[in-house]
Short mmCIF file of C-alpha atoms in Angstrom, two decimals:
data_model
loop_
_atom_site.label_atom_id
_atom_site.label_comp_id
_atom_site.label_asym_id
_atom_site.label_seq_id
_atom_site.Cartn_x
_atom_site.Cartn_y
_atom_site.Cartn_z
CA MET A 96 9.55 21.07 -14.64
CA GLU A 97 11.18 17.67 -14.08
CA LYS A 98 13.47 16.50 -16.89
CA ALA A 99 12.39 13.21 -18.47
CA GLN A 100 14.79 10.29 -18.24
CA LYS A 101 14.61 7.18 -20.41
CA THR A 102 14.21 4.06 -18.26
CA LYS A 103 13.19 0.45 -18.64
CA LYS A 104 9.44 -0.05 -18.44
CA ILE A 105 8.30 -0.76 -14.89
CA LEU A 106 5.15 -2.89 -14.79
CA THR A 107 4.72 -2.97 -11.02
CA LEU A 108 6.47 -1.95 -7.83
CA SER A 109 5.97 -2.41 -4.10
CA PHE A 110 7.73 -1.99 -0.77
CA ASN A 111 8.49 -4.83 1.59
CA GLN A 112 6.66 -4.97 4.92
CA THR A 113 9.05 -2.58 6.72
CA TYR A 114 9.64 -0.19 3.78
CA ASP A 115 13.43 -0.63 3.92
CA CYS A 116 13.43 -2.28 0.47
CA PHE A 117 11.32 -2.04 -2.65
CA ILE A 118 11.01 -4.19 -5.75
CA CYS A 119 10.26 -3.36 -9.39
CA GLY A 120 8.76 -5.87 -11.82
CA THR A 121 9.73 -5.43 -15.50
CA GLU A 122 9.21 -7.18 -18.84
CA LYS A 123 12.03 -9.62 -18.02
CA GLY A 124 12.17 -10.02 -14.26
CA PHE A 125 12.67 -7.92 -11.14
CA HIS A 126 15.04 -5.44 -9.47
CA ILE A 127 15.38 -4.97 -5.69
CA PHE A 128 16.55 -1.68 -4.14
CA THR A 129 17.30 -0.46 -0.63
CA SER A 130 15.04 2.45 0.26
CA PHE A 131 17.40 4.74 2.18
CA PRO A 132 20.11 5.25 1.38
CA PHE A 133 19.17 4.32 -2.18
CA ASP A 134 21.03 1.47 -3.85
CA GLN A 135 20.27 -1.38 -6.24
CA ALA A 136 20.71 -4.50 -4.16
CA PHE A 137 19.91 -7.17 -6.74
CA CYS A 138 18.31 -7.92 -10.10
CA ARG A 139 17.10 -11.16 -11.67
CA ASP A 140 16.25 -11.86 -15.30
CA ILE A 141 13.71 -14.70 -15.29
CA GLY A 142 12.57 -14.25 -18.89
CA THR A 143 9.03 -13.13 -18.15
CA GLY A 144 7.09 -9.97 -17.43
CA ILE A 145 5.75 -9.43 -13.89
CA HIS A 146 2.36 -7.87 -13.18
CA ILE A 147 2.31 -8.12 -9.36
CA ILE A 148 5.20 -8.88 -7.01
CA GLU A 149 5.62 -9.00 -3.22
CA MET A 150 8.74 -9.50 -1.09
CA LEU A 151 8.78 -11.23 2.29
CA HIS A 152 10.79 -8.74 4.37
CA SER A 153 14.40 -8.92 3.08
CA SER A 154 14.39 -12.67 2.54
CA ASN A 155 14.88 -14.71 -0.63
CA LEU A 156 11.14 -15.55 -0.85
CA LEU A 157 8.90 -13.71 -3.31
CA ALA A 158 5.40 -14.15 -4.69
CA PHE A 159 4.47 -12.83 -8.11
CA VAL A 160 1.97 -12.93 -10.98
CA GLY A 161 3.10 -12.82 -14.60
CA ASN A 162 2.33 -10.20 -17.22
CA GLY A 163 3.96 -8.30 -20.06
CA THR A 164 4.35 -8.75 -23.79
CA HIS A 165 5.44 -12.41 -23.64
CA PRO A 166 4.71 -13.70 -20.11
CA ARG A 167 5.89 -17.17 -19.15
CA TYR A 168 3.20 -17.28 -16.46
CA PRO A 169 -0.46 -16.19 -17.02
CA PRO A 170 -2.15 -13.54 -14.85
CA THR A 171 -4.25 -16.31 -13.29
CA LYS A 172 -1.26 -18.06 -11.70
CA VAL A 173 0.62 -17.14 -8.51
CA ILE A 174 4.28 -18.15 -8.38
CA LEU A 175 6.15 -18.63 -5.12
CA TRP A 176 9.82 -17.94 -5.91
CA ASP A 177 12.94 -18.79 -3.89
CA ASP A 178 15.72 -16.58 -5.21
CA HIS A 179 18.35 -18.49 -3.24
CA ILE A 180 17.94 -21.29 -5.78
CA ALA A 181 16.53 -18.97 -8.50
CA LYS A 182 13.43 -21.00 -9.27
CA ALA A 183 9.75 -21.44 -8.49
CA ILE A 184 9.00 -23.59 -5.45
CA GLY A 185 5.20 -23.43 -5.62
CA GLU A 186 2.29 -22.44 -7.85
CA LEU A 187 -1.38 -21.59 -7.32
CA ASP A 188 -3.82 -21.62 -10.26
CA PHE A 189 -7.08 -19.68 -10.41
CA LYS A 190 -9.86 -19.34 -12.96
CA GLU A 191 -9.65 -15.55 -13.09
CA HIS A 192 -7.04 -12.79 -12.97
CA VAL A 193 -5.33 -12.17 -9.65
CA LYS A 194 -5.85 -8.59 -8.45
CA ALA A 195 -3.26 -8.40 -5.65
CA LEU A 196 -0.96 -10.39 -3.35
CA LYS A 197 -0.02 -9.77 0.29
CA LEU A 198 2.61 -11.56 2.41
CA ARG A 199 3.39 -11.88 6.09
CA GLN A 200 5.72 -14.22 7.92
CA ASN A 201 3.42 -17.25 7.76
CA THR A 202 0.53 -16.17 5.52
CA LEU A 203 -0.08 -15.49 1.82
CA ALA A 204 -3.22 -13.65 0.68
CA VAL A 205 -4.39 -13.93 -2.93
CA ILE A 206 -6.98 -11.29 -3.78
CA LEU A 207 -9.45 -11.93 -6.61
CA GLU A 208 -12.35 -9.75 -7.73
CA HIS A 209 -14.89 -11.29 -5.33
CA LYS A 210 -12.78 -13.50 -3.01
CA VAL A 211 -9.67 -13.48 -0.85
CA TYR A 212 -7.82 -16.79 -0.37
CA LEU A 213 -5.60 -17.11 2.70
CA TYR A 214 -2.83 -19.73 2.74
CA LYS A 215 -0.34 -20.94 5.31
CA PHE A 216 3.03 -19.84 4.02
CA PRO A 217 5.28 -21.21 2.57
CA GLU A 218 3.54 -24.60 2.43
CA LEU A 219 0.55 -23.01 0.58
CA LYS A 220 -2.13 -24.77 2.61
CA ILE A 221 -5.43 -22.90 2.37
CA PHE A 222 -7.19 -22.06 5.64
CA GLU A 223 -9.79 -19.39 4.76
CA VAL A 224 -11.77 -18.02 1.82
CA LEU A 225 -13.36 -14.59 2.32
CA GLU A 226 -16.29 -13.55 0.14
CA THR A 227 -16.17 -9.85 -0.77
CA ALA A 228 -17.94 -7.21 -2.79
CA GLN A 229 -16.47 -6.41 -6.21
CA ASN A 230 -12.81 -5.60 -5.65
CA ALA A 231 -11.29 -4.46 -8.93
CA ALA A 232 -8.46 -2.64 -7.12
CA GLY A 233 -7.48 -5.65 -4.97
CA ALA A 234 -7.97 -3.80 -1.68
CA PHE A 235 -6.82 -5.87 1.31
CA ALA A 236 -4.44 -5.64 4.25
CA PHE A 237 -3.29 -7.81 7.10
CA SER A 238 -1.15 -7.26 10.16
CA GLN A 239 2.57 -7.89 10.44
CA THR A 240 2.23 -8.42 14.19
CA LYS A 241 2.08 -11.80 15.94
CA GLU A 242 -1.71 -11.54 16.03
CA LEU A 243 -3.27 -12.08 12.60
CA ILE A 244 -5.75 -9.33 11.76
CA ALA A 245 -7.12 -9.19 8.22
CA VAL A 246 -9.08 -6.28 6.73
CA SER A 247 -10.99 -7.05 3.54
CA LEU A 248 -14.03 -5.79 1.72
CA ALA A 249 -17.29 -7.10 3.14
CA GLY A 250 -20.34 -8.13 1.12
CA LYS A 251 -21.76 -4.68 0.34
CA LYS A 252 -20.29 -1.73 -1.53
CA GLY A 253 -18.27 0.51 0.79
CA GLU A 254 -18.18 -1.99 3.66
CA ILE A 255 -15.03 -3.45 5.23
CA ARG A 256 -14.58 -6.57 7.34
CA ILE A 257 -12.07 -6.51 10.21
CA LYS A 258 -11.27 -10.03 11.38
CA SER A 259 -9.01 -11.06 14.26
CA TYR A 260 -8.12 -14.72 13.95
CA ASP A 261 -6.50 -14.99 17.38
CA LYS A 262 -9.43 -13.41 19.23
CA GLU A 263 -12.05 -14.87 16.87
CA LEU A 264 -13.67 -11.46 16.43
CA CYS A 265 -15.23 -10.11 13.24
CA VAL A 266 -16.56 -6.57 12.71
CA GLU A 267 -18.19 -5.21 9.56
CA LYS A 268 -18.26 -1.46 9.04
CA GLN A 269 -19.67 0.92 6.42
CA ALA A 270 -16.47 2.83 5.61
CA HIS A 271 -17.60 4.78 2.52
CA LYS A 272 -20.68 5.26 0.36
CA SER A 273 -18.60 4.44 -2.72
CA ALA A 274 -16.59 1.26 -3.28
CA VAL A 275 -13.41 0.90 -1.21
CA ALA A 276 -10.27 1.06 -3.37
CA CYS A 277 -7.42 0.99 -0.83
CA ILE A 278 -6.87 -0.46 2.66
CA ALA A 279 -3.86 -0.14 4.97
CA LEU A 280 -3.05 -1.25 8.52
CA SER A 281 -0.78 0.51 11.00
CA PRO A 282 2.32 -1.44 12.13
CA ASN A 283 0.76 -2.03 15.56
CA ALA A 284 -2.41 -3.28 13.79
CA GLN A 285 -4.62 -1.00 15.89
CA ILE A 286 -5.65 1.38 13.09
CA CYS A 287 -7.12 0.65 9.68
CA ALA A 288 -7.13 3.26 6.91
CA THR A 289 -9.57 3.12 3.98
CA VAL A 290 -9.98 5.14 0.78
CA SER A 291 -12.85 4.94 -1.68
CA VAL A 292 -12.71 5.05 -5.47
CA LYS A 293 -13.36 8.81 -5.23
CA GLY A 294 -10.03 9.24 -3.43
CA THR A 295 -10.96 12.44 -1.58
CA LEU A 296 -11.26 11.12 1.99
CA ILE A 297 -9.18 8.73 4.07
CA ARG A 298 -10.99 7.31 7.09
CA LEU A 299 -9.28 5.72 10.09
CA PHE A 300 -10.97 2.97 12.11
CA SER A 301 -10.14 1.04 15.27
CA THR A 302 -9.49 -2.62 14.52
CA ARG A 303 -10.79 -3.54 17.98
CA ASN A 304 -14.38 -2.39 17.50
CA GLY A 305 -14.63 -0.69 14.11
CA ASP A 306 -15.18 2.81 15.54
CA GLN A 307 -14.15 5.67 13.26
CA LEU A 308 -11.18 7.51 14.76
CA LYS A 309 -10.50 10.27 12.24
CA GLU A 310 -11.36 11.58 8.80
CA LEU A 311 -8.56 12.97 6.65
CA ARG A 312 -8.97 14.86 3.39
CA ARG A 313 -6.54 14.28 0.52
CA GLY A 314 -8.25 16.89 -1.67
CA ILE A 315 -11.48 18.12 -3.22
CA ASP A 316 -11.19 16.60 -6.70
CA ASN A 317 -11.61 12.88 -7.25
CA ALA A 318 -8.37 10.92 -7.58
CA GLN A 319 -7.08 7.38 -7.82
CA VAL A 320 -5.14 6.73 -4.63
CA HIS A 321 -2.27 4.33 -5.30
CA SER A 322 -0.91 3.82 -1.79
CA VAL A 323 -1.48 4.58 1.89
CA CYS A 324 1.06 3.79 4.59
CA PHE A 325 1.87 4.41 8.25
CA ASP A 326 5.20 5.14 9.91
CA LYS A 327 6.73 2.60 12.31
CA GLY A 328 5.43 4.40 15.40
CA SER A 329 1.89 4.78 13.98
CA LYS A 330 2.13 8.57 14.44
CA TYR A 331 2.00 9.59 10.78
CA MET A 332 0.30 8.44 7.60
CA ALA A 333 1.15 9.19 3.96
CA CYS A 334 -0.60 8.69 0.63
CA THR A 335 0.01 9.08 -3.11
CA SER A 336 -2.44 9.43 -5.98
CA ASP A 337 -2.63 10.14 -9.68
CA LYS A 338 -2.62 13.85 -8.83
CA GLY A 339 1.13 13.55 -8.17
CA THR A 340 1.19 15.09 -4.69
CA VAL A 341 2.50 13.18 -1.67
CA HIS A 342 0.43 13.99 1.43
CA ILE A 343 1.57 13.41 5.03
CA PHE A 344 -0.87 13.49 7.95
CA SER A 345 -0.56 13.35 11.70
CA ILE A 346 -2.80 10.65 13.15
CA ALA A 347 -2.64 11.84 16.77
CA ASN A 348 -5.75 10.84 18.70
CA SER A 349 -6.60 14.28 20.09
CA ASP A 350 -7.31 17.51 18.17
CA SER A 351 -4.87 19.39 20.39
CA ALA A 352 -2.02 16.98 19.53
CA SER A 353 -2.75 16.95 15.78
CA ILE A 354 -0.79 19.29 13.51
CA ASN A 355 -2.97 18.68 10.47
CA LYS A 356 -4.60 21.68 8.81
CA LYS A 357 -8.26 22.25 9.66
CA SER A 358 -11.00 24.34 8.11
CA SER A 359 -11.76 27.72 9.69
CA PHE A 360 -15.37 26.53 9.71
CA LYS A 361 -14.67 23.33 11.67
CA PHE A 362 -17.42 24.32 14.13
CA MET A 363 -19.84 23.46 11.28
CA LYS A 364 -18.62 19.86 10.92
CA TRP A 365 -21.90 18.58 12.34
CA MET A 366 -23.66 20.13 9.31
CA ILE A 367 -21.22 19.63 6.42
CA GLY A 368 -18.61 16.86 6.59
CA TYR A 369 -16.14 18.87 4.51
CA PHE A 370 -15.55 21.32 7.38
CA GLY A 371 -14.78 18.55 9.87
CA SER A 372 -12.02 16.88 7.84
CA GLU A 373 -8.33 17.33 8.56
CA TRP A 374 -5.91 18.19 5.75
CA SER A 375 -2.30 17.06 5.36
CA PHE A 376 0.29 19.09 7.27
CA ALA A 377 3.14 18.29 4.84
CA GLN A 378 3.18 17.77 1.07
CA TYR A 379 5.44 17.38 -1.93
CA LYS A 380 4.37 17.80 -5.55
CA THR A 381 5.76 15.54 -8.29
CA SER A 382 4.81 14.95 -11.92
CA ASN A 383 4.48 11.20 -11.28
CA LYS A 384 0.97 9.78 -11.61
CA GLN A 385 1.71 6.15 -10.60
CA ALA A 386 3.75 6.28 -7.39
CA VAL A 387 3.77 4.45 -4.06
CA VAL A 388 5.08 5.75 -0.74
CA GLY A 389 6.76 4.29 2.35
CA PHE A 390 8.26 5.72 5.53
CA ALA A 391 11.99 5.69 6.24
CA LYS A 392 13.69 6.68 9.52
CA GLU A 393 13.95 10.19 10.97
CA ASN A 394 10.90 11.89 9.44
CA LYS A 395 11.59 10.74 5.90
CA VAL A 396 9.35 9.23 3.25
CA ILE A 397 10.40 7.37 0.11
CA VAL A 398 8.39 7.71 -3.10
CA VAL A 399 8.96 5.45 -6.11
CA SER A 400 7.01 5.48 -9.35
CA LYS A 401 6.27 3.43 -12.45
CA GLU A 402 7.55 6.43 -14.37
CA GLY A 403 10.98 5.42 -13.03
CA CYS A 404 11.63 8.03 -10.34
CA TYR A 405 12.88 7.71 -6.75
CA TYR A 406 12.48 10.50 -4.19
CA ALA A 407 13.71 10.67 -0.59
CA LEU A 408 11.79 13.43 1.20
CA GLU A 409 12.11 14.88 4.69
CA PHE A 410 9.18 16.52 6.49
CA ASP A 411 9.21 18.90 9.45
CA PRO A 412 7.05 17.29 12.20
CA VAL A 413 6.46 20.70 13.84
CA LYS A 414 6.10 23.21 11.01
CA GLY A 415 4.97 20.91 8.20
CA GLY A 416 4.71 22.57 4.80
CA GLU A 417 6.63 21.50 1.71
CA CYS A 418 8.89 18.50 2.23
CA ARG A 419 12.62 18.88 1.60
CA LEU A 420 14.04 16.85 -1.29
CA VAL A 421 16.90 14.80 0.20
CA ASP A 422 17.66 12.65 -2.84
CA LYS A 423 16.33 11.92 -6.30
CA LYS A 424 17.33 9.10 -8.63
CA TYR A 425 16.12 7.48 -11.83
CA LEU A 426 15.35 3.78 -11.67
CA LEU A 427 16.53 1.31 -14.30
CA CYS A 428 18.11 3.90 -16.58
CA LEU A 429 18.91 2.68 -20.10
#
């Protein structure tokens, strides 16, 4: 049983685009940490709670949405923050609550319940509005490559829209029967991962044509999946959920190259989908119900949670099994 540690309340947390840093939003501002090795790099008291926050790589530019007991900024306003001068350099106002934010080198995405607004960044010039199905979880992803590929919800429940702006291609795909709750893109932008509100299956699709590449099973019971991510080489994928277990999958293209666990009845996959799914080859159980995960170097994953915990885990790419705990810290201890 993990010993409880008293920490400041964390309202939100997220990794940067390369997972080498992560940021925590609190009732008074934000704290930035290096992922591995762990260290607190910086903190800023701006006198307001933060509901959503995104870093742009390791730069001084941030985007956030206010929240907390006494927020200076409402949850309908996006603030573009330059921490070099420690002040806001831009604002975007909306008529409803912002569900999520995403950043890349020259693009900001603001995700609302039925729309995604895309802006040139940092000048905040709008260039696209995407209509979506209801998106309470703020599911959206776009590439960090030179080519801009955006994956959003489409118009119907369970559908996704894969749009390449450079190639002017758009594919819509029925990803799940239930509503999509989480979307992630591989670093090379060739693979899209989706999870529904049920949280049992993760499906991988080609961003070129929308073909399904693989179906991965997180578990049997329904769960709220909080994060899905790929490693730098697009060889592995990890996820966290409110069940507390970190799952790591191989995403090798061929069955012979995959080290994921498979059902003994996989020959029946044509009849019952359950038998055709692949299970994670490496896992680690925590008591944290609100955690996100990112990959570090040399077969390591970093897990950070709103409960205030940091874990550095190492997985065996050949044998799999339980991950080895490399380091554990408590964030923002009082």
